[in-house]
JSON list of C-alpha atoms and ligand atoms in Angstrom, two decimals:
[
{"chain": "F", "resi": 984, "resn": "MET", "atom": "CA", "xyz": [30.30, 52.13, 26.41]},
{"chain": "F", "resi": 985, "resn": "ILE", "atom": "CA", "xyz": [28.27, 54.49, 24.61]},
{"chain": "F", "resi": 986, "resn": "ALA", "atom": "CA", "xyz": [28.12, 54.10, 20.74]},
{"chain": "F", "resi": 987, "resn": "LEU", "atom": "CA", "xyz": [27.91, 56.75, 18.68]},
{"chain": "F", "resi": 988, "resn": "PHE", "atom": "CA", "xyz": [27.82, 57.85, 14.68]},
{"chain": "F", "resi": 989, "resn": "ILE", "atom": "CA", "xyz": [29.80, 60.92, 13.91]},
{"chain": "F", "resi": 990, "resn": "ASN", "atom": "CA", "xyz": [30.07, 62.33, 10.73]},
{"chain": "F", "resi": 991, "resn": "GLY", "atom": "CA", "xyz": [29.65, 58.93, 9.27]},
{"chain": "F", "resi": 992, "resn": "LYS", "atom": "CA", "xyz": [32.34, 57.06, 11.76]},
{"chain": "F", "resi": 993, "resn": "SER", "atom": "CA", "xyz": [31.61, 55.18, 14.42]},
{"chain": "F", "resi": 994, "resn": "HIS", "atom": "CA", "xyz": [33.00, 55.35, 17.79]},
{"chain": "F", "resi": 995, "resn": "ALA", "atom": "CA", "xyz": [32.85, 53.61, 21.13]},
{"chain": "F", "resi": 996, "resn": "LEU", "atom": "CA", "xyz": [33.15, 56.33, 24.35]},
{"chain": "F", "resi": 997, "resn": "ALA", "atom": "CA", "xyz": [34.25, 54.79, 27.59]},
{"chain": "F", "resi": 998, "resn": "LEU", "atom": "CA", "xyz": [33.32, 58.13, 29.48]},
{"chain": "F", "resi": 999, "resn": "ASP", "atom": "CA", "xyz": [31.06, 59.15, 32.12]},
{"chain": "F", "resi": 1000, "resn": "PRO", "atom": "CA", "xyz": [27.79, 58.82, 30.64]},
{"chain": "F", "resi": 1001, "resn": "SER", "atom": "CA", "xyz": [26.67, 62.61, 31.95]},
{"chain": "F", "resi": 1002, "resn": "THR", "atom": "CA", "xyz": [29.16, 64.08, 29.79]},
{"chain": "F", "resi": 1003, "resn": "PRO", "atom": "CA", "xyz": [27.93, 66.77, 27.36]},
{"chain": "F", "resi": 1004, "resn": "LEU", "atom": "CA", "xyz": [28.35, 66.07, 23.79]},
{"chain": "F", "resi": 1005, "resn": "LEU", "atom": "CA", "xyz": [30.21, 69.42, 23.17]},
{"chain": "F", "resi": 1006, "resn": "TRP", "atom": "CA", "xyz": [33.08, 68.16, 25.31]},
{"chain": "F", "resi": 1007, "resn": "VAL", "atom": "CA", "xyz": [33.27, 64.58, 23.36]},
{"chain": "F", "resi": 1008, "resn": "LEU", "atom": "CA", "xyz": [33.22, 66.74, 20.12]},
{"chain": "F", "resi": 1009, "resn": "ARG", "atom": "CA", "xyz": [35.98, 68.94, 21.07]},
{"chain": "F", "resi": 1010, "resn": "ASP", "atom": "CA", "xyz": [38.20, 67.52, 23.40]},
{"chain": "F", "resi": 1011, "resn": "GLU", "atom": "CA", "xyz": [38.02, 64.20, 22.86]},
{"chain": "F", "resi": 1012, "resn": "LEU", "atom": "CA", "xyz": [37.44, 63.67, 18.82]},
{"chain": "F", "resi": 1013, "resn": "GLY", "atom": "CA", "xyz": [39.16, 67.11, 17.86]},
{"chain": "F", "resi": 1014, "resn": "LEU", "atom": "CA", "xyz": [35.98, 68.72, 16.22]},
{"chain": "F", "resi": 1015, "resn": "VAL", "atom": "CA", "xyz": [36.56, 71.95, 17.29]},
{"chain": "F", "resi": 1016, "resn": "GLY", "atom": "CA", "xyz": [33.96, 73.84, 14.47]},
{"chain": "F", "resi": 1017, "resn": "THR", "atom": "CA", "xyz": [31.19, 73.30, 17.19]},
{"chain": "F", "resi": 1018, "resn": "LYS", "atom": "CA", "xyz": [31.89, 76.42, 19.49]},
{"chain": "F", "resi": 1019, "resn": "PHE", "atom": "CA", "xyz": [31.14, 76.72, 23.58]},
{"chain": "F", "resi": 1020, "resn": "GLY", "atom": "CA", "xyz": [29.25, 80.13, 23.92]},
{"chain": "F", "resi": 1021, "resn": "CYS", "atom": "CA", "xyz": [27.07, 80.02, 26.78]},
{"chain": "F", "resi": 1022, "resn": "GLY", "atom": "CA", "xyz": [26.86, 76.29, 27.91]},
{"chain": "F", "resi": 1023, "resn": "LYS", "atom": "CA", "xyz": [23.46, 76.49, 28.79]},
{"chain": "F", "resi": 1024, "resn": "ALA", "atom": "CA", "xyz": [21.63, 75.80, 25.67]},
{"chain": "F", "resi": 1025, "resn": "GLN", "atom": "CA", "xyz": [20.83, 79.71, 25.14]},
{"chain": "F", "resi": 1026, "resn": "CYS", "atom": "CA", "xyz": [23.37, 81.13, 22.61]},
{"chain": "F", "resi": 1027, "resn": "GLY", "atom": "CA", "xyz": [23.09, 78.02, 19.84]},
{"chain": "F", "resi": 1028, "resn": "ALA", "atom": "CA", "xyz": [27.00, 78.19, 19.08]},
{"chain": "F", "resi": 1029, "resn": "CYS", "atom": "CA", "xyz": [27.18, 74.34, 19.79]},
{"chain": "F", "resi": 1030, "resn": "THR", "atom": "CA", "xyz": [24.25, 73.14, 17.59]},
{"chain": "F", "resi": 1031, "resn": "VAL", "atom": "CA", "xyz": [24.83, 70.01, 16.01]},
{"chain": "F", "resi": 1032, "resn": "HIS", "atom": "CA", "xyz": [22.29, 67.38, 14.29]},
{"chain": "F", "resi": 1033, "resn": "VAL", "atom": "CA", "xyz": [21.56, 64.43, 16.51]},
{"chain": "F", "resi": 1034, "resn": "ASP", "atom": "CA", "xyz": [19.26, 62.17, 14.51]},
{"chain": "F", "resi": 1035, "resn": "GLY", "atom": "CA", "xyz": [18.77, 64.81, 11.84]},
{"chain": "F", "resi": 1036, "resn": "GLN", "atom": "CA", "xyz": [17.38, 67.32, 14.55]},
{"chain": "F", "resi": 1037, "resn": "ALA", "atom": "CA", "xyz": [19.12, 70.50, 15.67]},
{"chain": "F", "resi": 1038, "resn": "VAL", "atom": "CA", "xyz": [20.36, 70.22, 19.24]},
{"chain": "F", "resi": 1039, "resn": "ARG", "atom": "CA", "xyz": [22.26, 72.17, 21.89]},
{"chain": "F", "resi": 1040, "resn": "SER", "atom": "CA", "xyz": [25.41, 70.15, 22.04]},
{"chain": "F", "resi": 1041, "resn": "CYS", "atom": "CA", "xyz": [26.42, 71.71, 25.83]},
{"chain": "F", "resi": 1042, "resn": "GLN", "atom": "CA", "xyz": [23.08, 70.27, 27.32]},
{"chain": "F", "resi": 1043, "resn": "THR", "atom": "CA", "xyz": [22.93, 67.24, 25.50]},
{"chain": "F", "resi": 1044, "resn": "PHE", "atom": "CA", "xyz": [24.36, 63.97, 27.41]},
{"chain": "F", "resi": 1045, "resn": "LEU", "atom": "CA", "xyz": [25.86, 60.97, 26.25]},
{"chain": "F", "resi": 1046, "resn": "GLU", "atom": "CA", "xyz": [23.23, 58.89, 28.20]},
{"chain": "F", "resi": 1047, "resn": "ASP", "atom": "CA", "xyz": [20.60, 60.17, 26.41]},
{"chain": "F", "resi": 1048, "resn": "ILE", "atom": "CA", "xyz": [22.17, 59.83, 22.63]},
{"chain": "F", "resi": 1049, "resn": "ASP", "atom": "CA", "xyz": [23.72, 55.98, 22.69]},
{"chain": "F", "resi": 1050, "resn": "GLY", "atom": "CA", "xyz": [23.11, 54.82, 19.40]},
{"chain": "F", "resi": 1051, "resn": "ALA", "atom": "CA", "xyz": [22.30, 58.15, 17.45]},
{"chain": "F", "resi": 1052, "resn": "GLN", "atom": "CA", "xyz": [23.79, 59.69, 14.24]},
{"chain": "F", "resi": 1053, "resn": "ILE", "atom": "CA", "xyz": [25.45, 62.62, 14.91]},
{"chain": "F", "resi": 1054, "resn": "THR", "atom": "CA", "xyz": [26.54, 65.50, 12.26]},
{"chain": "F", "resi": 1055, "resn": "THR", "atom": "CA", "xyz": [28.99, 68.70, 12.93]},
{"chain": "F", "resi": 1056, "resn": "ILE", "atom": "CA", "xyz": [29.59, 71.69, 10.79]},
{"chain": "F", "resi": 1057, "resn": "GLU", "atom": "CA", "xyz": [32.76, 69.24, 9.63]},
{"chain": "F", "resi": 1058, "resn": "ALA", "atom": "CA", "xyz": [30.44, 67.09, 7.62]},
{"chain": "F", "resi": 1059, "resn": "VAL", "atom": "CA", "xyz": [27.39, 69.23, 6.97]},
{"chain": "F", "resi": 1060, "resn": "SER", "atom": "CA", "xyz": [28.46, 69.58, 3.25]},
{"chain": "F", "resi": 1061, "resn": "GLU", "atom": "CA", "xyz": [27.72, 65.79, 2.85]},
{"chain": "F", "resi": 1062, "resn": "ILE", "atom": "CA", "xyz": [23.96, 66.42, 3.29]},
{"chain": "F", "resi": 1063, "resn": "PRO", "atom": "CA", "xyz": [22.87, 68.36, 0.11]},
{"chain": "F", "resi": 1064, "resn": "ILE", "atom": "CA", "xyz": [20.84, 70.72, 2.06]},
{"chain": "F", "resi": 1065, "resn": "GLY", "atom": "CA", "xyz": [24.15, 71.66, 3.96]},
{"chain": "F", "resi": 1066, "resn": "ALA", "atom": "CA", "xyz": [26.14, 72.01, 0.79]},
{"chain": "F", "resi": 1067, "resn": "ALA", "atom": "CA", "xyz": [23.52, 74.41, -0.49]},
{"chain": "F", "resi": 1068, "resn": "VAL", "atom": "CA", "xyz": [23.33, 76.38, 2.80]},
{"chain": "F", "resi": 1069, "resn": "GLN", "atom": "CA", "xyz": [27.43, 76.72, 2.73]},
{"chain": "F", "resi": 1070, "resn": "GLN", "atom": "CA", "xyz": [27.23, 77.98, -0.72]},
{"chain": "F", "resi": 1071, "resn": "ALA", "atom": "CA", "xyz": [24.64, 80.74, 0.19]},
{"chain": "F", "resi": 1072, "resn": "TRP", "atom": "CA", "xyz": [26.28, 81.42, 3.41]},
{"chain": "F", "resi": 1073, "resn": "LEU", "atom": "CA", "xyz": [29.52, 82.19, 0.89]},
{"chain": "F", "resi": 1074, "resn": "ASP", "atom": "CA", "xyz": [27.73, 84.07, -1.85]},
{"chain": "F", "resi": 1075, "resn": "VAL", "atom": "CA", "xyz": [26.33, 86.22, 0.67]},
{"chain": "F", "resi": 1076, "resn": "ASP", "atom": "CA", "xyz": [29.28, 86.56, 2.37]},
{"chain": "F", "resi": 1077, "resn": "VAL", "atom": "CA", "xyz": [27.19, 86.61, 5.88]},
{"chain": "F", "resi": 1078, "resn": "PRO", "atom": "CA", "xyz": [29.94, 85.83, 9.01]},
{"chain": "F", "resi": 1079, "resn": "GLN", "atom": "CA", "xyz": [31.33, 89.13, 10.54]},
{"chain": "F", "resi": 1080, "resn": "CYS", "atom": "CA", "xyz": [33.60, 87.24, 13.50]},
{"chain": "F", "resi": 1081, "resn": "GLY", "atom": "CA", "xyz": [32.24, 83.81, 12.51]},
{"chain": "F", "resi": 1082, "resn": "TYR", "atom": "CA", "xyz": [31.79, 82.60, 16.23]},
{"chain": "F", "resi": 1083, "resn": "CYS", "atom": "CA", "xyz": [28.38, 81.89, 15.86]},
{"chain": "F", "resi": 1084, "resn": "GLN", "atom": "CA", "xyz": [28.24, 80.61, 12.09]},
{"chain": "F", "resi": 1085, "resn": "ALA", "atom": "CA", "xyz": [28.64, 77.06, 12.55]},
{"chain": "F", "resi": 1086, "resn": "GLY", "atom": "CA", "xyz": [25.62, 76.47, 14.97]},
{"chain": "F", "resi": 1087, "resn": "GLN", "atom": "CA", "xyz": [23.68, 78.93, 12.50]},
{"chain": "F", "resi": 1088, "resn": "ILE", "atom": "CA", "xyz": [24.67, 76.84, 9.54]},
{"chain": "F", "resi": 1089, "resn": "MET", "atom": "CA", "xyz": [23.53, 73.92, 11.55]},
{"chain": "F", "resi": 1090, "resn": "SER", "atom": "CA", "xyz": [20.09, 75.05, 12.71]},
{"chain": "F", "resi": 1091, "resn": "ALA", "atom": "CA", "xyz": [19.14, 76.64, 9.02]},
{"chain": "F", "resi": 1092, "resn": "THR", "atom": "CA", "xyz": [20.08, 73.19, 7.45]},
{"chain": "F", "resi": 1093, "resn": "ALA", "atom": "CA", "xyz": [17.95, 71.27, 9.83]},
{"chain": "F", "resi": 1094, "resn": "MET", "atom": "CA", "xyz": [15.44, 74.00, 9.59]},
{"chain": "F", "resi": 1095, "resn": "LEU", "atom": "CA", "xyz": [15.36, 73.34, 5.50]},
{"chain": "F", "resi": 1096, "resn": "SER", "atom": "CA", "xyz": [15.37, 69.54, 5.72]},
{"chain": "F", "resi": 1097, "resn": "GLU", "atom": "CA", "xyz": [11.77, 70.31, 7.49]},
{"chain": "F", "resi": 1098, "resn": "VAL", "atom": "CA", "xyz": [10.70, 73.70, 5.82]},
{"chain": "F", "resi": 1099, "resn": "SER", "atom": "CA", "xyz": [11.90, 73.94, 2.11]},
{"chain": "F", "resi": 1100, "resn": "VAL", "atom": "CA", "xyz": [10.50, 77.47, 1.26]},
{"chain": "F", "resi": 1101, "resn": "PRO", "atom": "CA", "xyz": [10.36, 79.26, 4.84]},
{"chain": "F", "resi": 1102, "resn": "THR", "atom": "CA", "xyz": [8.79, 82.27, 5.28]},
{"chain": "F", "resi": 1103, "resn": "ASP", "atom": "CA", "xyz": [10.16, 85.17, 7.25]},
{"chain": "F", "resi": 1104, "resn": "ALA", "atom": "CA", "xyz": [8.11, 83.90, 10.39]},
{"chain": "F", "resi": 1105, "resn": "ASP", "atom": "CA", "xyz": [9.52, 80.35, 9.96]},
{"chain": "F", "resi": 1106, "resn": "ILE", "atom": "CA", "xyz": [13.04, 81.58, 9.99]},
{"chain": "F", "resi": 1107, "resn": "ALA", "atom": "CA", "xyz": [12.56, 83.96, 12.89]},
{"chain": "F", "resi": 1108, "resn": "ASN", "atom": "CA", "xyz": [10.95, 81.20, 15.00]},
{"chain": "F", "resi": 1109, "resn": "TYR", "atom": "CA", "xyz": [13.58, 78.08, 13.99]},
{"chain": "F", "resi": 1110, "resn": "MET", "atom": "CA", "xyz": [16.71, 80.69, 14.24]},
{"chain": "F", "resi": 1111, "resn": "SER", "atom": "CA", "xyz": [15.50, 82.33, 17.39]},
{"chain": "F", "resi": 1112, "resn": "GLY", "atom": "CA", "xyz": [17.61, 79.86, 19.56]},
{"chain": "F", "resi": 1113, "resn": "ASN", "atom": "CA", "xyz": [21.11, 81.11, 17.90]},
{"chain": "F", "resi": 1114, "resn": "ILE", "atom": "CA", "xyz": [22.71, 84.40, 19.03]},
{"chain": "F", "resi": 1115, "resn": "CYS", "atom": "CA", "xyz": [25.03, 86.66, 16.98]},
{"chain": "F", "resi": 1116, "resn": "ARG", "atom": "CA", "xyz": [26.75, 88.80, 19.00]},
{"chain": "F", "resi": 1117, "resn": "CYS", "atom": "CA", "xyz": [27.71, 90.94, 15.32]},
{"chain": "F", "resi": 1118, "resn": "GLY", "atom": "CA", "xyz": [24.06, 91.30, 14.28]},
{"chain": "F", "resi": 1119, "resn": "THR", "atom": "CA", "xyz": [24.25, 89.29, 11.21]},
{"chain": "F", "resi": 1120, "resn": "TYR", "atom": "CA", "xyz": [20.65, 88.13, 11.14]},
{"chain": "F", "resi": 1121, "resn": "MET", "atom": "CA", "xyz": [19.58, 89.83, 8.17]},
{"chain": "F", "resi": 1122, "resn": "ARG", "atom": "CA", "xyz": [22.60, 88.02, 6.17]},
{"chain": "F", "resi": 1123, "resn": "ILE", "atom": "CA", "xyz": [21.72, 85.22, 7.91]},
{"chain": "F", "resi": 1124, "resn": "LYS", "atom": "CA", "xyz": [17.97, 85.38, 6.62]},
{"chain": "F", "resi": 1125, "resn": "LYS", "atom": "CA", "xyz": [19.17, 86.55, 3.00]},
{"chain": "F", "resi": 1126, "resn": "ALA", "atom": "CA", "xyz": [21.08, 83.37, 2.77]},
{"chain": "F", "resi": 1127, "resn": "ILE", "atom": "CA", "xyz": [18.49, 81.00, 4.05]},
{"chain": "F", "resi": 1128, "resn": "LYS", "atom": "CA", "xyz": [16.14, 82.32, 1.55]},
{"chain": "F", "resi": 1129, "resn": "LEU", "atom": "CA", "xyz": [18.84, 81.83, -1.34]},
{"chain": "F", "resi": 1130, "resn": "ALA", "atom": "CA", "xyz": [19.79, 78.41, -0.05]},
{"chain": "F", "resi": 1131, "resn": "SER", "atom": "CA", "xyz": [15.74, 77.54, -0.22]},
{"chain": "F", "resi": 1132, "resn": "LYS", "atom": "CA", "xyz": [16.18, 78.58, -4.13]},
{"chain": "F", "resi": 1133, "resn": "ILE", "atom": "CA", "xyz": [19.58, 76.70, -4.45]},
{"chain": "F", "resi": 1134, "resn": "ILE", "atom": "CA", "xyz": [17.79, 73.50, -3.23]},
{"chain": "F", "resi": 1135, "resn": "GLU", "atom": "CA", "xyz": [14.68, 73.87, -5.36]},
{"chain": "F", "resi": 1136, "resn": "ALA", "atom": "CA", "xyz": [16.87, 74.44, -8.57]},
{"chain": "F", "resi": 1137, "resn": "ASP", "atom": "CA", "xyz": [18.61, 71.20, -8.06]},
{"chain": "F", "resi": 1138, "resn": "ARG", "atom": "CA", "xyz": [15.60, 69.70, -7.37]},
{"chain": "F", "resi": 1139, "resn": "GLN", "atom": "CA", "xyz": [13.90, 70.57, -10.62]},
{"chain": "F", "resi": 1140, "resn": "GLY", "atom": "CA", "xyz": [17.34, 69.90, -12.30]},
{"chain": "F", "resi": 1141, "resn": "ARG", "atom": "CA", "xyz": [16.98, 66.29, -11.05]},
{"chain": "F", "resi": 1142, "resn": "ASP", "atom": "CA", "xyz": [13.41, 65.82, -12.02]},
{"chain": "X", "resi": 1272, "resn": "FES", "atom": "S1", "xyz": [26.98, 77.19, 24.14]},
{"chain": "X", "resi": 1272, "resn": "FES", "atom": "FE1", "xyz": [25.61, 75.67, 23.89]},
{"chain": "X", "resi": 1272, "resn": "FES", "atom": "S2", "xyz": [23.75, 76.96, 23.44]},
{"chain": "X", "resi": 1272, "resn": "FES", "atom": "FE2", "xyz": [25.48, 78.12, 24.15]},
{"chain": "X", "resi": 1273, "resn": "FES", "atom": "S1", "xyz": [29.34, 86.46, 13.33]},
{"chain": "X", "resi": 1273, "resn": "FES", "atom": "FE1", "xyz": [30.17, 87.17, 15.17]},
{"chain": "X", "resi": 1273, "resn": "FES", "atom": "S2", "xyz": [29.14, 86.24, 16.76]},
{"chain": "X", "resi": 1273, "resn": "FES", "atom": "FE2", "xyz": [27.86, 85.96, 14.71]}
]
């Protein structure tokens, strides 16, 4: 039995320990906001947070994450930084087809949790594992910079 805390709820999973987290999220728990793209940790469509770090859930196996805290796109807005990222995504109107965007938002939220004012190089570096077939990269960069400003304004409002 493997225990996971997913979006604040605990789950005891009697599954093969080698099952990829992506299949647990989508097929067992119906959390289909996390997308399947390549299945090989090369496109970023399946990105979720494990203990706050962005990981590719298609290549993250249950046996390696027993007891971990998982956050998916369905609950990212409960993290204040995730809420700011989603707001910026809406304001900039980032998506085209939308398929890659859950993964992009999860990576951007993890990055802004570590680096509150990212440079262009930071963004290129952190986001390089998230592929967008529609080529929304310029809008993604703009939205990340806007999210950084929203987060900073919130912080100053609280001081
Ligand atoms: S589906 Fe996981 S990285 Fe592409
Ligand atoms: S918006 Fe279509 S793949 Fe990124």
